[in-house]
Amino acid sequence: MAAFIAKQMMGNQLKAAKGSMGGGETSETDKEKEEEAEKERLEALAEQEDRRKEKHRKMEEERETMRQGIRDKYKIEKKVEPEEPTEPYMPDNPLMRKKKTPEELAAEAEAADQDDFTKLKNTIETQISEVKSQIEGKCVVQ
């Protein structure tokens, strides 16, 4: 009886371990399916987290209205606290990164263009100074 229970509990895990150790090659479609499943799982987690945050935000709003009612009833002034940034924590996961605004994209493109312009300007200035030194070397001013 104990052997049956042990086999039921460990059987699937042993099969999985044997399959991974057997050196069986996985095909490209299997890899793509696994990647797709992982992306879907990450998206589902992000969606679930968003729903949880929205739920807590609504609960906090309800609590605040209740608190305000009590403050109004007993004529208590609300303490002013500095607001914290509302920007949520963004992990390094590219699926959960903050999207850039068009203004930020334009500023980055302008900076890249400016860098190219600066490089070109520096090369031209060095060439001019070299030509100038060559001319001064050949001409003798008396």
mmCIF file with all atom_site columns, N, CA, C and O in Angstrom, residues 63-112:
data_model
loop_
_atom_site.group_PDB
_atom_site.id
_atom_site.type_symbol
_atom_site.label_atom_id
_atom_site.label_alt_id
_atom_site.label_comp_id
_atom_site.label_asym_id
_atom_site.label_entity_id
_atom_site.label_seq_id
_atom_site.pdbx_PDB_ins_code
_atom_site.Cartn_x
_atom_site.Cartn_y
_atom_site.Cartn_z
_atom_site.occupancy
_atom_site.B_iso_or_equiv
_atom_site.pdbx_formal_charge
_atom_site.auth_seq_id
_atom_site.auth_comp_id
_atom_site.auth_asym_id
_atom_site.auth_atom_id
_atom_site.pdbx_PDB_model_num
ATOM 1   N N  . ARG A 1 63  ? -12.786 54.377 1.881   1.00 0.00 ? 63  ARG A N  1
ATOM 2   C CA . ARG A 1 63  ? -12.350 54.683 3.242   1.00 0.00 ? 63  ARG A CA 1
ATOM 3   C C  . ARG A 1 63  ? -12.152 56.181 3.433   1.00 0.00 ? 63  ARG A C  1
ATOM 4   O O  . ARG A 1 63  ? -12.487 56.736 4.479   1.00 0.00 ? 63  ARG A O  1
ATOM 5   N N  . GLU A 1 64  ? -11.575 56.828 2.422   1.00 0.00 ? 64  GLU A N  1
ATOM 6   C CA . GLU A 1 64  ? -11.320 58.266 2.519   1.00 0.00 ? 64  GLU A CA 1
ATOM 7   C C  . GLU A 1 64  ? -12.632 59.042 2.599   1.00 0.00 ? 64  GLU A C  1
ATOM 8   O O  . GLU A 1 64  ? -12.733 60.009 3.357   1.00 0.00 ? 64  GLU A O  1
ATOM 9   N N  . THR A 1 65  ? -13.641 58.626 1.834   1.00 0.00 ? 65  THR A N  1
ATOM 10  C CA . THR A 1 65  ? -14.938 59.318 1.930   1.00 0.00 ? 65  THR A CA 1
ATOM 11  C C  . THR A 1 65  ? -15.534 59.122 3.322   1.00 0.00 ? 65  THR A C  1
ATOM 12  O O  . THR A 1 65  ? -16.126 60.051 3.884   1.00 0.00 ? 65  THR A O  1
ATOM 13  N N  . MET A 1 66  ? -15.374 57.918 3.876   1.00 0.00 ? 66  MET A N  1
ATOM 14  C CA . MET A 1 66  ? -15.858 57.661 5.229   1.00 0.00 ? 66  MET A CA 1
ATOM 15  C C  . MET A 1 66  ? -15.107 58.527 6.242   1.00 0.00 ? 66  MET A C  1
ATOM 16  O O  . MET A 1 66  ? -15.716 59.132 7.132   1.00 0.00 ? 66  MET A O  1
ATOM 17  N N  . ARG A 1 67  ? -13.806 58.628 6.096   1.00 0.00 ? 67  ARG A N  1
ATOM 18  C CA . ARG A 1 67  ? -12.998 59.461 6.989   1.00 0.00 ? 67  ARG A CA 1
ATOM 19  C C  . ARG A 1 67  ? -13.416 60.922 6.889   1.00 0.00 ? 67  ARG A C  1
ATOM 20  O O  . ARG A 1 67  ? -13.509 61.632 7.892   1.00 0.00 ? 67  ARG A O  1
ATOM 21  N N  . GLN A 1 68  ? -13.654 61.372 5.651   1.00 0.00 ? 68  GLN A N  1
ATOM 22  C CA . GLN A 1 68  ? -14.043 62.770 5.445   1.00 0.00 ? 68  GLN A CA 1
ATOM 23  C C  . GLN A 1 68  ? -15.382 63.046 6.103   1.00 0.00 ? 68  GLN A C  1
ATOM 24  O O  . GLN A 1 68  ? -15.589 64.120 6.678   1.00 0.00 ? 68  GLN A O  1
ATOM 25  N N  . GLY A 1 69  ? -16.292 62.094 6.034   1.00 0.00 ? 69  GLY A N  1
ATOM 26  C CA . GLY A 1 69  ? -17.582 62.254 6.705   1.00 0.00 ? 69  GLY A CA 1
ATOM 27  C C  . GLY A 1 69  ? -17.414 62.417 8.201   1.00 0.00 ? 69  GLY A C  1
ATOM 28  O O  . GLY A 1 69  ? -18.072 63.263 8.838   1.00 0.00 ? 69  GLY A O  1
ATOM 29  N N  . ILE A 1 70  ? -16.526 61.629 8.785   1.00 0.00 ? 70  ILE A N  1
ATOM 30  C CA . ILE A 1 70  ? -16.258 61.734 10.219  1.00 0.00 ? 70  ILE A CA 1
ATOM 31  C C  . ILE A 1 70  ? -15.611 63.079 10.529  1.00 0.00 ? 70  ILE A C  1
ATOM 32  O O  . ILE A 1 70  ? -15.963 63.745 11.519  1.00 0.00 ? 70  ILE A O  1
ATOM 33  N N  . ARG A 1 71  ? -14.657 63.527 9.678   1.00 0.00 ? 71  ARG A N  1
ATOM 34  C CA . ARG A 1 71  ? -14.007 64.827 9.902   1.00 0.00 ? 71  ARG A CA 1
ATOM 35  C C  . ARG A 1 71  ? -15.028 65.951 9.851   1.00 0.00 ? 71  ARG A C  1
ATOM 36  O O  . ARG A 1 71  ? -14.986 66.887 10.662  1.00 0.00 ? 71  ARG A O  1
ATOM 37  N N  . ASP A 1 72  ? -15.956 65.875 8.876   1.00 0.00 ? 72  ASP A N  1
ATOM 38  C CA . ASP A 1 72  ? -16.975 66.908 8.752   1.00 0.00 ? 72  ASP A CA 1
ATOM 39  C C  . ASP A 1 72  ? -17.903 66.906 9.965   1.00 0.00 ? 72  ASP A C  1
ATOM 40  O O  . ASP A 1 72  ? -18.296 67.965 10.474  1.00 0.00 ? 72  ASP A O  1
ATOM 41  N N  . LYS A 1 73  ? -18.258 65.720 10.429  1.00 0.00 ? 73  LYS A N  1
ATOM 42  C CA . LYS A 1 73  ? -19.177 65.590 11.555  1.00 0.00 ? 73  LYS A CA 1
ATOM 43  C C  . LYS A 1 73  ? -18.583 66.209 12.815  1.00 0.00 ? 73  LYS A C  1
ATOM 44  O O  . LYS A 1 73  ? -19.273 66.915 13.557  1.00 0.00 ? 73  LYS A O  1
ATOM 45  N N  . TYR A 1 74  ? -17.320 65.953 13.082  1.00 0.00 ? 74  TYR A N  1
ATOM 46  C CA . TYR A 1 74  ? -16.683 66.439 14.296  1.00 0.00 ? 74  TYR A CA 1
ATOM 47  C C  . TYR A 1 74  ? -15.811 67.672 14.067  1.00 0.00 ? 74  TYR A C  1
ATOM 48  O O  . TYR A 1 74  ? -15.063 68.088 14.950  1.00 0.00 ? 74  TYR A O  1
ATOM 49  N N  . LYS A 1 75  ? -15.879 68.238 12.861  1.00 0.00 ? 75  LYS A N  1
ATOM 50  C CA . LYS A 1 75  ? -15.159 69.463 12.513  1.00 0.00 ? 75  LYS A CA 1
ATOM 51  C C  . LYS A 1 75  ? -13.657 69.335 12.780  1.00 0.00 ? 75  LYS A C  1
ATOM 52  O O  . LYS A 1 75  ? -13.036 70.172 13.446  1.00 0.00 ? 75  LYS A O  1
ATOM 53  N N  . ILE A 1 76  ? -13.066 68.282 12.235  1.00 0.00 ? 76  ILE A N  1
ATOM 54  C CA . ILE A 1 76  ? -11.633 68.038 12.357  1.00 0.00 ? 76  ILE A CA 1
ATOM 55  C C  . ILE A 1 76  ? -10.990 68.369 11.019  1.00 0.00 ? 76  ILE A C  1
ATOM 56  O O  . ILE A 1 76  ? -11.501 67.981 9.970   1.00 0.00 ? 76  ILE A O  1
ATOM 57  N N  . GLU A 1 77  ? -9.875  69.090 11.064  1.00 0.00 ? 77  GLU A N  1
ATOM 58  C CA . GLU A 1 77  ? -9.181  69.412 9.817   1.00 0.00 ? 77  GLU A CA 1
ATOM 59  C C  . GLU A 1 77  ? -8.277  68.262 9.413   1.00 0.00 ? 77  GLU A C  1
ATOM 60  O O  . GLU A 1 77  ? -7.654  67.613 10.254  1.00 0.00 ? 77  GLU A O  1
ATOM 61  N N  . LYS A 1 78  ? -8.189  68.057 8.116   1.00 0.00 ? 78  LYS A N  1
ATOM 62  C CA . LYS A 1 78  ? -7.346  66.987 7.587   1.00 0.00 ? 78  LYS A CA 1
ATOM 63  C C  . LYS A 1 78  ? -5.893  67.430 7.613   1.00 0.00 ? 78  LYS A C  1
ATOM 64  O O  . LYS A 1 78  ? -5.559  68.560 7.255   1.00 0.00 ? 78  LYS A O  1
ATOM 65  N N  . LYS A 1 79  ? -5.017  66.502 8.014   1.00 0.00 ? 79  LYS A N  1
ATOM 66  C CA . LYS A 1 79  ? -3.586  66.793 7.997   1.00 0.00 ? 79  LYS A CA 1
ATOM 67  C C  . LYS A 1 79  ? -3.094  66.783 6.561   1.00 0.00 ? 79  LYS A C  1
ATOM 68  O O  . LYS A 1 79  ? -3.431  65.899 5.781   1.00 0.00 ? 79  LYS A O  1
ATOM 69  N N  . VAL A 1 80  ? -2.292  67.782 6.225   1.00 0.00 ? 80  VAL A N  1
ATOM 70  C CA . VAL A 1 80  ? -1.756  67.869 4.867   1.00 0.00 ? 80  VAL A CA 1
ATOM 71  C C  . VAL A 1 80  ? -0.447  67.093 4.820   1.00 0.00 ? 80  VAL A C  1
ATOM 72  O O  . VAL A 1 80  ? 0.491   67.389 5.559   1.00 0.00 ? 80  VAL A O  1
ATOM 73  N N  . GLU A 1 81  ? -0.403  66.081 3.961   1.00 0.00 ? 81  GLU A N  1
ATOM 74  C CA . GLU A 1 81  ? 0.801   65.279 3.793   1.00 0.00 ? 81  GLU A CA 1
ATOM 75  C C  . GLU A 1 81  ? 1.325   65.482 2.384   1.00 0.00 ? 81  GLU A C  1
ATOM 76  O O  . GLU A 1 81  ? 0.546   65.597 1.439   1.00 0.00 ? 81  GLU A O  1
ATOM 77  N N  . PRO A 1 82  ? 2.642   65.528 2.222   1.00 0.00 ? 82  PRO A N  1
ATOM 78  C CA . PRO A 1 82  ? 3.183   65.668 0.861   1.00 0.00 ? 82  PRO A CA 1
ATOM 79  C C  . PRO A 1 82  ? 2.819   64.434 0.032   1.00 0.00 ? 82  PRO A C  1
ATOM 80  O O  . PRO A 1 82  ? 2.886   63.301 0.514   1.00 0.00 ? 82  PRO A O  1
ATOM 81  N N  . GLU A 1 83  ? 2.406   64.700 -1.194  1.00 0.00 ? 83  GLU A N  1
ATOM 82  C CA . GLU A 1 83  ? 2.011   63.601 -2.071  1.00 0.00 ? 83  GLU A CA 1
ATOM 83  C C  . GLU A 1 83  ? 3.230   62.843 -2.557  1.00 0.00 ? 83  GLU A C  1
ATOM 84  O O  . GLU A 1 83  ? 4.245   63.425 -2.914  1.00 0.00 ? 83  GLU A O  1
ATOM 85  N N  . GLU A 1 84  ? 3.089   61.532 -2.590  1.00 0.00 ? 84  GLU A N  1
ATOM 86  C CA . GLU A 1 84  ? 4.149   60.682 -3.114  1.00 0.00 ? 84  GLU A CA 1
ATOM 87  C C  . GLU A 1 84  ? 3.964   60.552 -4.617  1.00 0.00 ? 84  GLU A C  1
ATOM 88  O O  . GLU A 1 84  ? 2.852   60.679 -5.121  1.00 0.00 ? 84  GLU A O  1
ATOM 89  N N  . PRO A 1 85  ? 5.030   60.294 -5.325  1.00 0.00 ? 85  PRO A N  1
ATOM 90  C CA . PRO A 1 85  ? 4.874   60.118 -6.770  1.00 0.00 ? 85  PRO A CA 1
ATOM 91  C C  . PRO A 1 85  ? 3.946   58.945 -7.055  1.00 0.00 ? 85  PRO A C  1
ATOM 92  O O  . PRO A 1 85  ? 4.028   57.898 -6.411  1.00 0.00 ? 85  PRO A O  1
ATOM 93  N N  . THR A 1 86  ? 3.046   59.135 -8.016  1.00 0.00 ? 86  THR A N  1
ATOM 94  C CA . THR A 1 86  ? 2.070   58.097 -8.338  1.00 0.00 ? 86  THR A CA 1
ATOM 95  C C  . THR A 1 86  ? 2.615   57.094 -9.340  1.00 0.00 ? 86  THR A C  1
ATOM 96  O O  . THR A 1 86  ? 1.911   56.192 -9.749  1.00 0.00 ? 86  THR A O  1
ATOM 97  N N  . GLU A 1 87  ? 3.861   57.274 -9.743  1.00 0.00 ? 87  GLU A N  1
ATOM 98  C CA . GLU A 1 87  ? 4.463   56.375 -10.708 1.00 0.00 ? 87  GLU A CA 1
ATOM 99  C C  . GLU A 1 87  ? 4.737   55.027 -10.054 1.00 0.00 ? 87  GLU A C  1
ATOM 100 O O  . GLU A 1 87  ? 5.459   54.940 -9.063  1.00 0.00 ? 87  GLU A O  1
ATOM 101 N N  . PRO A 1 88  ? 4.150   53.946 -10.558 1.00 0.00 ? 88  PRO A N  1
ATOM 102 C CA . PRO A 1 88  ? 4.357   52.645 -9.929  1.00 0.00 ? 88  PRO A CA 1
ATOM 103 C C  . PRO A 1 88  ? 5.761   52.112 -10.178 1.00 0.00 ? 88  PRO A C  1
ATOM 104 O O  . PRO A 1 88  ? 6.452   52.552 -11.089 1.00 0.00 ? 88  PRO A O  1
ATOM 105 N N  . TYR A 1 89  ? 6.149   51.159 -9.367  1.00 0.00 ? 89  TYR A N  1
ATOM 106 C CA . TYR A 1 89  ? 7.450   50.516 -9.511  1.00 0.00 ? 89  TYR A CA 1
ATOM 107 C C  . TYR A 1 89  ? 7.474   49.744 -10.815 1.00 0.00 ? 89  TYR A C  1
ATOM 108 O O  . TYR A 1 89  ? 6.583   48.959 -11.090 1.00 0.00 ? 89  TYR A O  1
ATOM 109 N N  . MET A 1 90  ? 8.498   49.971 -11.613 1.00 0.00 ? 90  MET A N  1
ATOM 110 C CA . MET A 1 90  ? 8.637   49.264 -12.880 1.00 0.00 ? 90  MET A CA 1
ATOM 111 C C  . MET A 1 90  ? 9.875   48.379 -12.834 1.00 0.00 ? 90  MET A C  1
ATOM 112 O O  . MET A 1 90  ? 10.995  48.888 -12.792 1.00 0.00 ? 90  MET A O  1
ATOM 113 N N  . PRO A 1 91  ? 9.669   47.091 -12.841 1.00 0.00 ? 91  PRO A N  1
ATOM 114 C CA . PRO A 1 91  ? 10.834  46.204 -12.848 1.00 0.00 ? 91  PRO A CA 1
ATOM 115 C C  . PRO A 1 91  ? 11.546  46.235 -14.179 1.00 0.00 ? 91  PRO A C  1
ATOM 116 O O  . PRO A 1 91  ? 11.087  46.861 -15.128 1.00 0.00 ? 91  PRO A O  1
ATOM 117 N N  . ASP A 1 92  ? 12.663  45.541 -14.260 1.00 0.00 ? 92  ASP A N  1
ATOM 118 C CA . ASP A 1 92  ? 13.455  45.522 -15.482 1.00 0.00 ? 92  ASP A CA 1
ATOM 119 C C  . ASP A 1 92  ? 12.819  44.677 -16.571 1.00 0.00 ? 92  ASP A C  1
ATOM 120 O O  . ASP A 1 92  ? 13.362  44.561 -17.656 1.00 0.00 ? 92  ASP A O  1
ATOM 121 N N  . ASN A 1 93  ? 11.691  44.076 -16.286 1.00 0.00 ? 93  ASN A N  1
ATOM 122 C CA . ASN A 1 93  ? 11.010  43.234 -17.263 1.00 0.00 ? 93  ASN A CA 1
ATOM 123 C C  . ASN A 1 93  ? 10.534  44.106 -18.423 1.00 0.00 ? 93  ASN A C  1
ATOM 124 O O  . ASN A 1 93  ? 9.790   45.060 -18.223 1.00 0.00 ? 93  ASN A O  1
ATOM 125 N N  . PRO A 1 94  ? 10.928  43.812 -19.658 1.00 0.00 ? 94  PRO A N  1
ATOM 126 C CA . PRO A 1 94  ? 10.537  44.661 -20.774 1.00 0.00 ? 94  PRO A CA 1
ATOM 127 C C  . PRO A 1 94  ? 9.039   44.659 -21.041 1.00 0.00 ? 94  PRO A C  1
ATOM 128 O O  . PRO A 1 94  ? 8.520   45.590 -21.640 1.00 0.00 ? 94  PRO A O  1
ATOM 129 N N  . LEU A 1 95  ? 8.325   43.644 -20.610 1.00 0.00 ? 95  LEU A N  1
ATOM 130 C CA . LEU A 1 95  ? 6.887   43.617 -20.830 1.00 0.00 ? 95  LEU A CA 1
ATOM 131 C C  . LEU A 1 95  ? 6.164   44.599 -19.913 1.00 0.00 ? 95  LEU A C  1
ATOM 132 O O  . LEU A 1 95  ? 5.058   45.029 -20.212 1.00 0.00 ? 95  LEU A O  1
ATOM 133 N N  . MET A 1 96  ? 6.805   44.963 -18.812 1.00 0.00 ? 96  MET A N  1
ATOM 134 C CA . MET A 1 96  ? 6.148   45.820 -17.843 1.00 0.00 ? 96  MET A CA 1
ATOM 135 C C  . MET A 1 96  ? 6.775   47.208 -17.783 1.00 0.00 ? 96  MET A C  1
ATOM 136 O O  . MET A 1 96  ? 6.553   47.952 -16.850 1.00 0.00 ? 96  MET A O  1
ATOM 137 N N  . ARG A 1 97  ? 7.548   47.570 -18.776 1.00 0.00 ? 97  ARG A N  1
ATOM 138 C CA . ARG A 1 97  ? 8.220   48.862 -18.741 1.00 0.00 ? 97  ARG A CA 1
ATOM 139 C C  . ARG A 1 97  ? 7.251   49.973 -19.130 1.00 0.00 ? 97  ARG A C  1
ATOM 140 O O  . ARG A 1 97  ? 6.232   49.751 -19.776 1.00 0.00 ? 97  ARG A O  1
ATOM 141 N N  . LYS A 1 98  ? 7.588   51.176 -18.718 1.00 0.00 ? 98  LYS A N  1
ATOM 142 C CA . LYS A 1 98  ? 6.774   52.343 -19.017 1.00 0.00 ? 98  LYS A CA 1
ATOM 143 C C  . LYS A 1 98  ? 6.995   52.754 -20.468 1.00 0.00 ? 98  LYS A C  1
ATOM 144 O O  . LYS A 1 98  ? 8.129   52.809 -20.940 1.00 0.00 ? 98  LYS A O  1
ATOM 145 N N  . LYS A 1 99  ? 5.914   53.042 -21.159 1.00 0.00 ? 99  LYS A N  1
ATOM 146 C CA . LYS A 1 99  ? 6.034   53.472 -22.544 1.00 0.00 ? 99  LYS A CA 1
ATOM 147 C C  . LYS A 1 99  ? 6.452   54.935 -22.584 1.00 0.00 ? 99  LYS A C  1
ATOM 148 O O  . LYS A 1 99  ? 6.049   55.744 -21.758 1.00 0.00 ? 99  LYS A O  1
ATOM 149 N N  . LYS A 1 100 ? 7.267   55.275 -23.568 1.00 0.00 ? 100 LYS A N  1
ATOM 150 C CA . LYS A 1 100 ? 7.764   56.639 -23.688 1.00 0.00 ? 100 LYS A CA 1
ATOM 151 C C  . LYS A 1 100 ? 6.745   57.486 -24.436 1.00 0.00 ? 100 LYS A C  1
ATOM 152 O O  . LYS A 1 100 ? 6.096   57.027 -25.368 1.00 0.00 ? 100 LYS A O  1
ATOM 153 N N  . THR A 1 101 ? 6.654   58.732 -24.028 1.00 0.00 ? 101 THR A N  1
ATOM 154 C CA . THR A 1 101 ? 5.751   59.656 -24.690 1.00 0.00 ? 101 THR A CA 1
ATOM 155 C C  . THR A 1 101 ? 6.406   60.144 -25.980 1.00 0.00 ? 101 THR A C  1
ATOM 156 O O  . THR A 1 101 ? 7.623   60.061 -26.146 1.00 0.00 ? 101 THR A O  1
ATOM 157 N N  . PRO A 1 102 ? 5.610   60.663 -26.911 1.00 0.00 ? 102 PRO A N  1
ATOM 158 C CA . PRO A 1 102 ? 6.182   61.180 -28.148 1.00 0.00 ? 102 PRO A CA 1
ATOM 159 C C  . PRO A 1 102 ? 7.208   62.290 -27.907 1.00 0.00 ? 102 PRO A C  1
ATOM 160 O O  . PRO A 1 102 ? 8.179   62.407 -28.647 1.00 0.00 ? 102 PRO A O  1
ATOM 161 N N  . GLU A 1 103 ? 6.995   63.090 -26.849 1.00 0.00 ? 103 GLU A N  1
ATOM 162 C CA . GLU A 1 103 ? 7.950   64.155 -26.550 1.00 0.00 ? 103 GLU A CA 1
ATOM 163 C C  . GLU A 1 103 ? 9.300   63.561 -26.146 1.00 0.00 ? 103 GLU A C  1
ATOM 164 O O  . GLU A 1 103 ? 10.349  64.048 -26.563 1.00 0.00 ? 103 GLU A O  1
ATOM 165 N N  . GLU A 1 104 ? 9.267   62.494 -25.337 1.00 0.00 ? 104 GLU A N  1
ATOM 166 C CA . GLU A 1 104 ? 10.509  61.857 -24.923 1.00 0.00 ? 104 GLU A CA 1
ATOM 167 C C  . GLU A 1 104 ? 11.225  61.229 -26.114 1.00 0.00 ? 104 GLU A C  1
ATOM 168 O O  . GLU A 1 104 ? 12.447  61.330 -26.238 1.00 0.00 ? 104 GLU A O  1
ATOM 169 N N  . LEU A 1 105 ? 10.472  60.602 -27.007 1.00 0.00 ? 105 LEU A N  1
ATOM 170 C CA . LEU A 1 105 ? 11.064  60.003 -28.206 1.00 0.00 ? 105 LEU A CA 1
ATOM 171 C C  . LEU A 1 105 ? 11.704  61.068 -29.090 1.00 0.00 ? 105 LEU A C  1
ATOM 172 O O  . LEU A 1 105 ? 12.799  60.882 -29.620 1.00 0.00 ? 105 LEU A O  1
ATOM 173 N N  . ALA A 1 106 ? 11.001  62.214 -29.249 1.00 0.00 ? 106 ALA A N  1
ATOM 174 C CA . ALA A 1 106 ? 11.538  63.304 -30.066 1.00 0.00 ? 106 ALA A CA 1
ATOM 175 C C  . ALA A 1 106 ? 12.810  63.868 -29.440 1.00 0.00 ? 106 ALA A C  1
ATOM 176 O O  . ALA A 1 106 ? 13.780  64.169 -30.149 1.00 0.00 ? 106 ALA A O  1
ATOM 177 N N  . ALA A 1 107 ? 12.829  63.997 -28.109 1.00 0.00 ? 107 ALA A N  1
ATOM 178 C CA . ALA A 1 107 ? 14.014  64.515 -27.430 1.00 0.00 ? 107 ALA A CA 1
ATOM 179 C C  . ALA A 1 107 ? 15.199  63.570 -27.611 1.00 0.00 ? 107 ALA A C  1
ATOM 180 O O  . ALA A 1 107 ? 16.325  64.018 -27.838 1.00 0.00 ? 107 ALA A O  1
ATOM 181 N N  . GLU A 1 108 ? 14.954  62.267 -27.545 1.00 0.00 ? 108 GLU A N  1
ATOM 182 C CA . GLU A 1 108 ? 16.034  61.292 -27.751 1.00 0.00 ? 108 GLU A CA 1
ATOM 183 C C  . GLU A 1 108 ? 16.569  61.359 -29.184 1.00 0.00 ? 108 GLU A C  1
ATOM 184 O O  . GLU A 1 108 ? 17.780  61.294 -29.410 1.00 0.00 ? 108 GLU A O  1
ATOM 185 N N  . ALA A 1 109 ? 15.658  61.477 -30.156 1.00 0.00 ? 109 ALA A N  1
ATOM 186 C CA . ALA A 1 109 ? 16.082  61.564 -31.552 1.00 0.00 ? 109 ALA A CA 1
ATOM 187 C C  . ALA A 1 109 ? 16.899  62.833 -31.786 1.00 0.00 ? 109 ALA A C  1
ATOM 188 O O  . ALA A 1 109 ? 17.913  62.815 -32.486 1.00 0.00 ? 109 ALA A O  1
ATOM 189 N N  . GLU A 1 110 ? 16.467  63.930 -31.183 1.00 0.00 ? 110 GLU A N  1
ATOM 190 C CA . GLU A 1 110 ? 17.193  65.190 -31.321 1.00 0.00 ? 110 GLU A CA 1
ATOM 191 C C  . GLU A 1 110 ? 18.577  65.080 -30.693 1.00 0.00 ? 110 GLU A C  1
ATOM 192 O O  . GLU A 1 110 ? 19.571  65.561 -31.254 1.00 0.00 ? 110 GLU A O  1
ATOM 193 N N  . ALA A 1 111 ? 18.673  64.422 -29.553 1.00 0.00 ? 111 ALA A N  1
ATOM 194 C CA . ALA A 1 111 ? 19.968  64.239 -28.896 1.00 0.00 ? 111 ALA A CA 1
ATOM 195 C C  . ALA A 1 111 ? 20.888  63.389 -29.764 1.00 0.00 ? 111 ALA A C  1
ATOM 196 O O  . ALA A 1 111 ? 22.085  63.670 -29.869 1.00 0.00 ? 111 ALA A O  1
ATOM 197 N N  . ALA A 1 112 ? 20.342  62.361 -30.394 1.00 0.00 ? 112 ALA A N  1
ATOM 198 C CA . ALA A 1 112 ? 21.151  61.512 -31.271 1.00 0.00 ? 112 ALA A CA 1
ATOM 199 C C  . ALA A 1 112 ? 21.643  62.305 -32.476 1.00 0.00 ? 112 ALA A C  1
ATOM 200 O O  . ALA A 1 112 ? 22.808  62.193 -32.879 1.00 0.00 ? 112 ALA A O  1
#
